[in-house]
Amino acid sequence: MNLRNLVAERLEAALEASLGEPASAIVQPASKREFGDYQANGVMGAAKRSRRNPRELAETVLKQADLLDVAEKTEIAGPGFINITLSEDFLAGLLNRSGALLTPTSKPETIVIDYSSPNLAKEMHVGHLRSTIIGDAMARVLTALGHRVIRQNHVGDWGTQFGMLITYLNETGSDSDLLADLESFYRQAKARFDADPEFAERSRQSVVSLQAGDPEIRTQWRRFIDISLSHCQNTYERLGVLLTPDDVQAESAYNDDLPQVVSDLEAQGLLRDSEGARCVFLDGSANEFKGKGGEPLPVIVQKSDGGYLYATTDLAAVRHRARVLKADRVIYLTDARQALHFRQIFAVAEKAGFSRPQMRLEHHPFGAMLGKDGKPFKTRAGSVVKLTELLDEAQARALDIVNAKSPELDETQRREIARVIGIGAVKYADLSKNRTSDYVFDWDQMLALEGNTAPYLLYAYTRIKSIFRRGEIDETKLDMPVSVADPAEHALAVQLLRFQETLEQVAEEGFPHFLCAFLFDLATQFMRFYEACPILSADSHSRGSRLQLCRHTADTLKAGLGLLGIETVERM
RNA sequence: GCGCCCGUAGCUCAACUGGAUAGAGCAUCGGCCUUCUAAGCCGACGGUUGAAGGUUCGAGUCCUUCCGGGCGUACCA
């Protein structure tokens, strides 16, 4: 039940009747409480286009609009805004309907989400956090709305790094089954690769052997992959991320398709040789695909030595997603530095017919994680921060606070609460910010546990649970109807009913921070309601209604946090 | 050089096809616990939205120029 759309449809029907042609009502949540619940801004623009007086048009629209059953008050304000206050009966009626406040879409799509995608042979670090967490939230939201979601973890398992590592281990006799060791070998191999051209050449030969299927090298490689993937899986489970080994669709999975991609491009006459490499040149608009000095920028699909690149793999992936998975939409969660790469890939895919006609290919870029100094987030020693260390720190800090605030709970409980708060705080800190910009990672702010943070939301939830415990109430058996009387009840009711429109917006635009903002508003409205309206001590009618509002709020907080991949606790 | 992104309160961030007096949190200051968890609520303070022009009933949002920052720009991913 999308409230906003409902209001918009009613107004647009009237608008069309008044104008003789359709026009958007541009309905938004009211910018101020005194304007009511929703405001419509579309009349002014429509009046201008049809050269009519905006206030008169607004009056005509309001006179014709069928709002009797939903609004208790409508008014025209300023140059032609229409302000709408929803009626108490309407709000109560919606909240009294059985079932959840969320209804699935009538147009389910098949949506591939390409996220997390770490390079293997290295431990996961903070650079992998945003893709993993945002992608996971998107997967959950789209699934909740009834879409068929295919998660794909496009791990990097096929690059030069494995050639270096294998060559280094074979030449030095080092070995280990521990990822931390492999990573340090890798670092040494990389140093040698950069310093010693002969070593570099032998490493490249190893890659060729690997890709040619040399059994011995293949076995070594397989073992590294297994070690890496099991580390990733541990991290996903700790983070509470949906990804499983079944979701791994590695770069190497497309290996056999790469020659076909190149020959398809060739057959369509899209390919050109340039400086020994096989390239697609895109026209693009203006300077979109121009490089240094205005030279056309190639998409290289095959290197002069015959090897393939990530562009080739990504094209093969588009083809696979279109033809085999029948995707209607593909969402890529990678950092913003790859924006040009994906613009190129999408353009080539379209030109070559690798994507389907109405298929939406979307790069959802995100910015870098910075330290408080505004530089890339690193440890004091200057190395990348490992994800496990980050989570350890978050839980330790959360535990200090739980110990201080809730000494009456036993240690097992305190540890469990600290785990949920710590992990939740890390995820929420990331999800609550507009993903496109760089964001500053600040321990103190993140775990300050006040303001727009996971702990604030969890606290609101535990307060509700506490009411049920205190009143010895089985919240699943509440049967009193909601009635909406107090202004705090009205505000809370409207907020609850905005869940649907919020999720639809997140799904469409790919910004989970809309959901965070919604939940923060919901928690804030609940806290105000909690302060303003006694619950357990109220008379029977109010008590029953308010308990229902509590139940709806708890359910929605839990569901919303769940869609962000954040757990809840019963007390804290 | 060219391209993309960004610049909002002391700090971290919002602002939904251009809408009403640019909103939150933190920090600072002041109120509110013998009543459902004070990790809370209420209030105060805090802004030339980097700068200058333009478009219009209306611009943080669109256009132009400039300043500042980040990233990308041919065989790494």
XYZ file of C-alpha atoms (C1' of nucleotides) in Angstrom:
649
model
C 0.000 0.000 0.000
C 1.840 3.035 -1.296
C 0.294 6.077 0.393
C 2.090 8.594 -1.709
C 0.995 6.984 -4.953
C -2.555 6.791 -3.701
C -2.673 10.515 -2.980
C -0.948 11.259 -6.275
C -3.402 9.128 -8.278
C -6.406 10.824 -6.741
C -5.016 14.263 -7.456
C -3.847 13.385 -10.927
C -7.278 12.118 -11.905
C -8.679 15.511 -10.922
C -5.812 17.319 -12.567
C -6.393 15.540 -15.834
C -10.113 16.240 -15.674
C -9.404 19.932 -15.125
C -6.736 20.258 -17.756
C -7.868 17.848 -20.398
C -4.456 16.206 -20.342
C -2.419 14.242 -17.836
C -0.010 15.987 -15.496
C 2.067 14.879 -12.575
C 0.855 16.037 -9.169
C 4.373 15.790 -7.728
C 3.308 14.566 -4.313
C 5.845 14.589 -1.511
C 5.785 14.195 2.231
C 4.977 17.651 3.601
C 8.066 19.702 4.281
C 6.615 20.972 7.556
C 4.266 19.557 10.104
C 1.802 22.445 9.765
C 1.392 21.659 6.070
C -0.153 18.306 6.923
C 1.067 14.908 5.766
C 1.584 15.291 2.035
C 1.982 18.219 -0.278
C 1.388 18.383 -4.017
C 3.623 20.716 -5.981
C 2.533 19.830 -9.481
C -0.372 22.248 -9.895
C 1.879 25.279 -10.297
C 3.835 23.840 -13.162
C 0.682 22.520 -14.833
C -1.002 25.906 -14.492
C 1.950 27.587 -16.059
C 2.012 25.231 -19.024
C -1.686 25.786 -19.662
C -1.510 29.509 -18.810
C -3.968 29.323 -15.983
C -3.990 30.861 -12.583
C -2.331 28.337 -10.282
C -4.477 28.972 -7.242
C -7.671 28.760 -9.278
C -6.507 25.533 -10.847
C -5.670 24.179 -7.401
C -9.203 24.997 -6.290
C -10.712 23.269 -9.297
C -8.544 20.224 -8.689
C -9.437 20.034 -5.030
C -13.136 20.385 -5.812
C -12.979 17.470 -8.232
C -10.532 15.289 -6.368
C -11.916 12.222 -4.699
C -10.268 12.591 -1.298
C -13.238 12.246 1.034
C -12.260 8.841 2.317
C -8.591 9.665 2.894
C -8.208 13.304 3.906
C -9.619 15.147 6.853
C -8.249 18.462 5.682
C -7.050 19.894 2.400
C -5.894 23.400 1.733
C -4.314 25.547 -0.909
C -1.294 27.441 0.265
C 1.205 29.900 -1.123
C 1.357 30.160 -4.904
C -0.588 26.907 -5.411
C 0.569 24.115 -3.144
C -2.049 21.602 -2.126
C -1.610 20.390 1.425
C -3.268 17.221 2.591
C -3.826 15.961 6.085
C -4.889 12.332 6.142
C -7.884 11.438 8.241
C -7.651 9.521 11.471
C -10.144 6.931 10.298
C -8.272 6.346 7.087
C -4.948 5.875 8.875
C -6.487 3.659 11.528
C -8.249 1.596 8.886
C -5.012 0.864 7.088
C -3.268 -0.083 10.299
C -6.131 -2.340 11.299
C -5.943 -4.396 8.140
C -4.469 -7.781 8.792
C -1.022 -8.641 7.548
C 2.184 -6.719 7.127
C 2.517 -3.137 5.991
C 4.309 -4.309 2.883
C 2.814 -5.595 -0.340
C 4.874 -7.092 -3.164
C 5.173 -5.561 -6.584
C 2.736 -6.427 -9.332
C 5.589 -6.433 -11.836
C 8.316 -8.744 -10.555
C 11.602 -8.629 -12.427
C 14.655 -10.828 -12.581
C 17.437 -8.753 -11.113
C 21.106 -9.688 -10.947
C 23.108 -7.953 -8.251
C 26.845 -8.113 -8.704
C 28.368 -7.272 -5.362
C 31.194 -7.845 -2.881
C 33.467 -9.292 -5.587
C 36.780 -9.279 -3.721
C 40.052 -10.242 -5.297
C 41.092 -13.592 -3.935
C 44.458 -14.490 -2.392
C 44.041 -11.538 -0.049
C 42.139 -11.040 3.148
C 39.012 -8.947 2.924
C 39.610 -5.365 3.977
C 37.580 -2.205 4.486
C 37.610 -1.551 0.759
C 35.229 -4.488 0.337
C 32.773 -3.304 2.950
C 30.644 -0.897 0.979
C 29.977 -3.114 -2.015
C 29.201 -6.059 0.246
C 26.871 -4.241 2.613
C 25.054 -2.009 0.145
C 24.663 -4.824 -2.362
C 23.284 -7.087 0.317
C 20.744 -4.491 1.438
C 19.626 -4.046 -2.163
C 19.270 -7.812 -2.558
C 17.084 -7.972 0.545
C 14.905 -5.005 -0.383
C 14.309 -6.206 -3.934
C 13.523 -9.691 -2.691
C 11.068 -8.315 -0.140
C 9.262 -6.467 -2.912
C 8.811 -9.732 -4.754
C 11.523 -9.539 -7.363
C 13.551 -12.565 -8.377
C 17.018 -11.637 -7.192
C 20.149 -13.414 -8.347
C 23.142 -12.571 -6.190
C 26.472 -12.834 -7.931
C 29.829 -12.602 -6.262
C 32.130 -11.857 -9.180
C 35.333 -12.704 -7.353
C 38.690 -11.984 -8.939
C 40.307 -15.363 -9.196
C 41.988 -15.239 -12.545
C 44.446 -12.417 -12.740
C 48.184 -11.948 -12.807
C 48.303 -12.035 -9.012
C 48.000 -15.811 -9.094
C 50.826 -16.130 -11.546
C 53.041 -14.123 -9.232
C 52.044 -16.072 -6.194
C 52.480 -19.481 -7.770
C 55.837 -18.584 -9.274
C 57.043 -17.130 -6.016
C 56.022 -20.174 -3.972
C 57.536 -22.604 -6.444
C 60.807 -20.723 -6.576
C 61.211 -20.093 -2.856
C 59.721 -23.349 -1.593
C 57.439 -21.429 0.778
C 53.958 -22.722 1.425
C 51.065 -22.461 3.815
C 47.377 -23.144 4.146
C 46.795 -19.900 5.965
C 45.439 -16.991 4.021
C 47.445 -14.515 6.081
C 50.638 -16.292 5.016
C 49.578 -16.447 1.393
C 48.871 -12.763 1.491
C 52.292 -11.953 2.837
C 53.864 -14.214 0.201
C 51.789 -12.358 -2.330
C 53.155 -9.040 -1.143
C 56.694 -10.330 -1.464
C 55.904 -11.729 -4.878
C 54.491 -8.405 -5.971
C 57.616 -6.580 -4.829
C 59.728 -8.995 -6.778
C 57.434 -8.756 -9.786
C 57.949 -5.014 -9.884
C 61.703 -5.210 -9.360
C 62.733 -8.210 -11.401
C 61.654 -8.322 -15.087
C 62.649 -11.963 -15.454
C 60.531 -12.935 -12.480
C 57.702 -10.899 -13.986
C 58.035 -12.784 -17.243
C 58.012 -16.159 -15.511
C 54.893 -15.038 -13.589
C 53.127 -14.149 -16.788
C 54.084 -17.569 -18.158
C 52.466 -19.142 -15.104
C 49.252 -17.304 -15.896
C 49.363 -18.635 -19.424
C 49.924 -22.167 -18.091
C 47.101 -21.713 -15.613
C 44.714 -20.529 -18.288
C 45.872 -23.337 -20.577
C 44.922 -25.835 -17.885
C 48.310 -27.114 -16.700
C 47.218 -29.702 -14.113
C 49.863 -28.998 -11.491
C 49.389 -25.250 -11.551
C 45.666 -25.732 -11.709
C 45.768 -27.767 -8.487
C 47.790 -25.115 -6.693
C 45.445 -22.429 -7.910
C 42.377 -24.386 -6.808
C 43.806 -24.695 -3.329
C 44.421 -20.947 -3.035
C 40.897 -20.269 -4.209
C 39.418 -22.642 -1.669
C 41.389 -21.081 1.163
C 40.369 -17.593 0.076
C 36.730 -18.422 -0.407
C 36.383 -20.055 2.965
C 37.838 -16.913 4.521
C 35.312 -14.813 2.602
C 32.492 -17.051 3.715
C 33.524 -16.674 7.364
C 33.505 -12.930 6.937
C 30.087 -12.939 5.249
C 28.620 -15.027 8.028
C 30.033 -12.754 10.665
C 28.732 -9.701 8.833
C 25.336 -11.295 8.402
C 25.479 -11.104 4.639
C 23.364 -13.410 2.458
C 26.191 -14.471 0.147
C 26.974 -18.170 0.072
C 29.374 -20.295 -1.991
C 26.490 -20.844 -4.421
C 26.521 -17.143 -5.241
C 30.142 -17.183 -6.336
C 30.327 -16.579 -10.044
C 34.027 -16.054 -10.462
C 35.821 -14.339 -13.302
C 37.210 -17.696 -14.308
C 33.675 -18.987 -14.878
C 33.562 -16.944 -18.082
C 36.912 -18.184 -19.307
C 35.527 -20.419 -22.023
C 33.266 -17.635 -23.316
C 36.024 -15.110 -23.934
C 37.071 -16.221 -27.438
C 33.395 -16.231 -28.402
C 32.944 -12.671 -27.169
C 35.838 -11.551 -29.327
C 34.680 -13.441 -32.382
C 31.126 -12.109 -31.974
C 32.492 -8.592 -31.949
C 34.645 -9.449 -34.917
C 31.714 -10.858 -36.869
C 29.787 -7.661 -36.323
C 32.630 -5.572 -37.602
C 33.061 -3.797 -34.300
C 36.642 -4.841 -33.800
C 39.788 -3.046 -34.868
C 43.436 -3.770 -34.357
C 45.323 -0.967 -32.720
C 48.912 -1.113 -31.555
C 48.646 -4.880 -31.622
C 45.569 -5.064 -29.400
C 42.032 -5.898 -30.475
C 39.722 -3.056 -29.593
C 36.226 -1.663 -29.903
C 36.103 2.068 -30.497
C 32.959 3.852 -29.399
C 31.741 7.090 -30.865
C 29.851 8.236 -27.831
C 28.607 11.748 -27.406
C 31.045 14.635 -27.361
C 34.197 13.615 -25.532
C 32.654 10.800 -23.563
C 34.986 8.146 -24.879
C 38.036 10.192 -25.671
C 41.365 9.670 -24.008
C 44.405 11.843 -23.581
C 44.918 14.319 -26.365
C 41.411 13.711 -27.702
C 42.337 10.325 -29.141
C 39.447 7.866 -29.314
C 39.492 5.621 -26.291
C 39.525 1.924 -27.031
C 37.819 -0.843 -25.138
C 40.539 -3.446 -25.315
C 39.124 -6.942 -25.406
C 42.285 -8.806 -26.317
C 45.831 -7.827 -25.505
C 48.634 -7.862 -28.043
C 49.919 -11.056 -26.404
C 46.553 -12.723 -26.940
C 45.393 -12.464 -23.321
C 41.956 -11.244 -22.298
C 41.103 -8.462 -19.883
C 38.410 -7.573 -17.422
C 36.490 -5.803 -20.181
C 36.214 -9.125 -22.005
C 35.090 -10.895 -18.861
C 32.507 -8.235 -18.067
C 31.122 -8.450 -21.586
C 30.859 -12.208 -21.248
C 29.073 -11.648 -17.946
C 26.533 -9.304 -19.544
C 25.873 -11.858 -22.248
C 25.422 -14.620 -19.697
C 23.078 -12.536 -17.589
C 20.989 -11.599 -20.589
C 20.831 -14.941 -22.361
C 21.063 -17.547 -19.632
C 19.738 -15.751 -16.560
C 17.190 -13.688 -18.529
C 17.848 -10.683 -16.355
C 15.642 -7.621 -16.699
C 18.041 -5.550 -14.684
C 21.658 -5.882 -13.561
C 23.080 -3.825 -10.727
C 26.835 -3.501 -10.283
C 28.137 -2.365 -6.914
C 31.693 -1.234 -7.466
C 33.614 1.859 -6.531
C 33.261 5.022 -8.532
C 36.648 4.685 -10.180
C 35.206 2.071 -12.479
C 32.505 4.376 -13.827
C 34.135 4.845 -17.218
C 34.793 1.138 -17.550
C 31.123 0.308 -17.039
C 29.915 3.043 -19.350
C 32.089 1.476 -21.994
C 31.000 -2.062 -21.226
C 27.313 -1.163 -21.302
C 27.731 0.725 -24.566
C 29.607 -2.122 -26.231
C 27.158 -4.707 -24.894
C 24.252 -2.776 -26.310
C 25.929 -2.242 -29.647
C 26.870 -5.886 -29.961
C 23.495 -7.160 -28.811
C 24.915 -8.851 -25.727
C 22.263 -7.206 -23.590
C 18.550 -7.523 -24.183
C 16.567 -4.585 -25.545
C 14.805 -3.382 -22.383
C 17.437 -4.706 -20.029
C 18.664 -2.139 -17.562
C 22.384 -2.196 -16.870
C 23.160 -0.008 -13.879
C 26.429 0.831 -12.266
C 25.786 1.890 -8.676
C 29.066 3.523 -7.779
C 30.213 4.440 -4.315
C 32.928 6.635 -2.917
C 35.989 5.756 -0.908
C 36.234 5.245 2.823
C 38.349 7.982 4.302
C 39.956 8.391 7.689
C 39.287 11.413 9.889
C 42.172 13.163 8.150
C 40.336 12.984 4.846
C 42.806 10.528 3.384
C 42.075 6.898 2.518
C 41.278 4.930 5.662
C 44.434 3.123 6.818
C 45.925 1.813 10.021
C 48.494 3.902 11.835
C 51.168 1.823 10.182
C 49.703 2.780 6.819
C 48.352 -0.587 5.770
C 44.788 -1.399 4.811
C 42.444 -2.246 7.659
C 41.317 -5.855 7.577
C 37.635 -6.487 7.906
C 38.018 -8.921 10.775
C 40.047 -6.381 12.725
C 37.462 -3.718 12.072
C 34.656 -5.940 13.334
C 36.689 -7.001 16.380
C 37.213 -3.375 17.274
C 33.545 -2.508 16.752
C 32.409 -5.329 19.017
C 34.990 -4.506 21.681
C 33.916 -0.880 21.776
C 30.260 -1.854 21.889
C 30.979 -4.272 24.731
C 32.583 -1.507 26.806
C 29.418 0.524 26.466
C 27.055 -2.353 27.174
C 29.112 -3.245 30.263
C 28.824 0.315 31.474
C 25.133 0.768 30.702
C 23.701 -2.629 31.531
C 25.794 -4.299 34.235
C 22.708 -6.189 35.432
C 22.737 -8.481 32.403
C 24.865 -11.595 32.497
C 28.038 -11.754 30.486
C 26.747 -14.011 27.737
C 23.882 -11.625 27.087
C 26.153 -8.604 27.158
C 28.479 -10.164 24.614
C 25.638 -11.067 22.314
C 24.168 -7.573 22.550
C 27.582 -6.055 21.894
C 27.983 -8.260 18.849
C 24.684 -7.135 17.346
C 25.331 -3.487 18.178
C 28.923 -3.504 16.962
C 28.248 -5.199 13.654
C 25.036 -3.258 13.187
C 26.773 0.051 13.879
C 29.429 -0.624 11.249
C 26.853 -1.557 8.643
C 24.478 1.253 9.483
C 27.217 3.875 9.416
C 27.879 2.887 5.839
C 24.296 2.375 4.705
C 23.003 5.626 6.167
C 25.131 7.798 3.932
C 24.493 8.598 0.310
C 26.584 5.958 -1.349
C 27.934 8.110 -4.152
C 30.128 10.327 -2.041
C 33.278 9.455 -0.172
C 32.608 8.931 3.479
C 34.604 9.579 6.586
C 34.973 6.618 8.877
C 34.915 7.773 12.478
C 34.816 5.294 15.344
C 33.579 7.780 17.894
C 30.727 8.969 15.769
C 29.733 5.514 14.653
C 29.657 4.008 18.112
C 28.604 7.131 19.952
C 25.342 5.210 19.935
C 23.178 8.273 19.675
C 21.659 10.189 16.851
C 21.156 8.502 13.507
C 22.905 5.241 14.373
C 22.017 1.582 14.588
C 22.045 1.652 18.402
C 19.405 4.384 18.474
C 17.110 2.246 16.348
C 17.852 -0.840 18.411
C 17.141 1.118 21.557
C 13.730 2.184 20.245
C 13.014 -1.452 19.496
C 14.037 -2.660 22.956
C 11.901 0.000 24.591
C 8.858 -1.428 22.841
C 9.812 -4.953 23.780
C 10.211 -3.805 27.330
C 6.653 -2.487 27.363
C 5.343 -5.863 26.286
C 7.408 -7.616 28.935
C 6.355 -5.172 31.610
C 2.690 -5.496 30.697
C 2.974 -9.268 30.249
C 1.459 -8.867 26.828
C 1.575 -11.362 24.014
C 2.041 -9.012 21.105
C 0.940 -11.634 18.613
C -2.477 -11.761 20.242
C -3.380 -8.093 20.287
C -6.892 -7.600 18.964
C -7.913 -4.071 19.917
C -8.277 -1.692 16.965
C -5.986 1.253 16.391
C -7.467 4.695 16.719
C -5.447 7.749 15.895
C -6.138 10.735 18.107
C -3.104 12.391 19.646
C -0.806 14.314 17.242
C 2.036 11.993 18.217
C -0.126 9.009 17.273
C -1.019 10.622 13.970
C 2.613 11.296 13.107
C 3.624 7.761 14.053
C 0.783 6.229 12.046
C 1.667 8.176 8.909
C 5.303 7.258 9.276
C 4.475 3.558 9.608
C 2.442 3.712 6.431
C 5.323 5.237 4.509
C 7.283 1.977 4.696
C 6.089 0.815 1.317
C 6.866 3.978 -0.630
C 10.285 4.128 1.003
C 11.185 0.593 -0.040
C 9.971 1.188 -3.565
C 12.171 4.237 -3.768
C 15.186 2.314 -2.487
C 14.521 -0.429 -5.012
C 14.181 1.965 -7.899
C 17.045 4.309 -7.147
C 19.440 2.030 -5.322
C 19.974 4.200 -2.277
C 19.586 2.311 1.009
C 20.116 5.528 2.953
C 16.477 6.377 2.193
C 15.517 3.364 4.273
C 17.887 4.430 7.048
C 16.364 7.903 7.079
C 12.913 6.345 7.207
C 13.829 4.144 10.167
C 15.449 7.011 12.006
C 12.299 9.084 11.510
C 10.184 6.169 12.627
C 12.242 5.684 15.785
C 12.131 9.415 16.471
C 8.339 9.534 16.016
C 8.039 6.567 18.309
C 10.203 8.178 20.991
C 7.990 11.277 20.876
C 4.873 9.160 21.072
C 6.408 7.263 23.964
C 7.082 10.495 25.838
C 3.693 12.007 25.051
C 1.346 9.059 25.395
C 1.179 6.734 28.368
C 0.611 3.211 27.166
C 0.198 0.601 29.876
C -1.513 3.019 32.240
C -3.937 4.378 29.652
C -7.634 3.526 29.685
C -8.552 0.258 28.054
C -9.408 1.691 24.638
C -6.282 3.847 24.322
C -4.133 1.137 25.816
C -5.212 -1.384 23.210
C -4.744 1.070 20.371
C -1.364 2.217 21.575
C -0.140 -1.316 22.050
C -1.075 -1.938 18.428
C 0.945 1.091 17.381
C 3.839 -0.283 19.431
C 3.537 -3.643 17.749
C 3.470 -2.102 14.282
C 6.488 0.022 15.144
C 8.458 -2.916 16.512
C 7.570 -5.055 13.508
C 8.522 -2.312 11.081
C 11.787 -1.504 12.837
C 12.696 -5.153 12.874
C 11.705 -5.662 9.260
C 13.470 -2.500 8.124
C 16.658 -3.286 9.983
C 16.411 -6.806 8.647
C 16.307 -5.429 5.109
C 19.518 -3.583 5.898
C 20.995 -6.844 7.134
C 21.005 -5.709 10.756
C 19.839 -7.912 13.622
C 17.814 -6.758 16.609
C 18.067 -7.517 20.339
C 15.252 -7.835 22.860
C 16.974 -5.743 25.514
C 20.056 -3.617 25.779
C 44.664 18.636 -21.803
C 39.922 16.073 -21.788
C 36.026 13.435 -19.012
C 33.231 12.019 -14.552
C 32.057 13.036 -9.403
C 32.131 16.385 -5.381
C 32.104 21.444 -2.499
C 25.727 22.654 2.408
C 26.282 24.912 10.250
C 32.724 24.235 14.030
C 32.409 18.377 12.779
C 29.630 14.150 10.249
C 25.605 14.053 6.997
C 20.144 15.031 4.771
C 17.252 17.865 1.494
C 12.934 12.538 -3.440
C 11.118 14.569 -11.940
C 13.195 22.841 -9.310
C 8.833 24.350 -4.343
C 7.065 27.196 1.108
C 11.385 30.035 6.530
C 17.869 24.735 3.654
C 16.871 20.065 7.875
C 19.085 16.094 11.425
C 22.907 14.159 14.664
C 27.513 15.449 17.225
C 29.767 19.481 19.884
C 28.232 23.978 23.193
C 24.406 26.022 26.580
C 19.563 25.427 29.258
C 15.260 22.477 30.904
C 12.760 17.216 31.901
C 13.520 10.825 35.657
C 8.984 8.732 43.178
C 5.101 6.698 36.490
C 6.185 1.938 30.422
C 14.722 1.481 29.669
C 17.436 9.208 30.331
C 21.585 4.873 24.805
C 15.633 9.185 25.677
C 12.500 13.850 25.193
C 11.944 19.429 24.862
C 14.425 24.104 23.899
C 18.567 27.644 22.557
C 22.824 28.679 19.660
C 24.786 27.820 14.886
C 24.146 29.014 7.152
C 26.018 34.570 1.679
C 24.596 26.070 0.235
C 32.916 27.454 -2.784
C 32.381 32.472 -6.035
C 30.011 35.308 -9.866
C 26.426 35.632 -13.607
C 21.931 33.480 -16.088
C 17.012 30.841 -16.775
C 11.773 31.614 -13.649
C 6.398 33.012 -10.041
C 10.283 30.087 -7.309
C 17.344 27.528 -7.619
C 21.376 23.777 -2.777
C 19.026 21.361 -7.205
C 19.037 23.469 -14.165
C 22.714 26.507 -17.659
C 27.604 29.389 -18.241
C 32.299 30.883 -16.312
C 35.766 30.708 -12.455
C 38.080 28.707 -7.668
C 39.120 24.333 -4.710
C 39.268 18.836 -4.074
C 38.899 13.555 -5.613
C 39.025 10.016 -9.434
C 39.617 8.330 -14.412
C 41.998 8.819 -19.082
C 45.431 1.669 -24.155
C 46.847 -3.614 -23.200
C 46.107 -4.219 -14.030
C 41.128 -5.113 -11.922
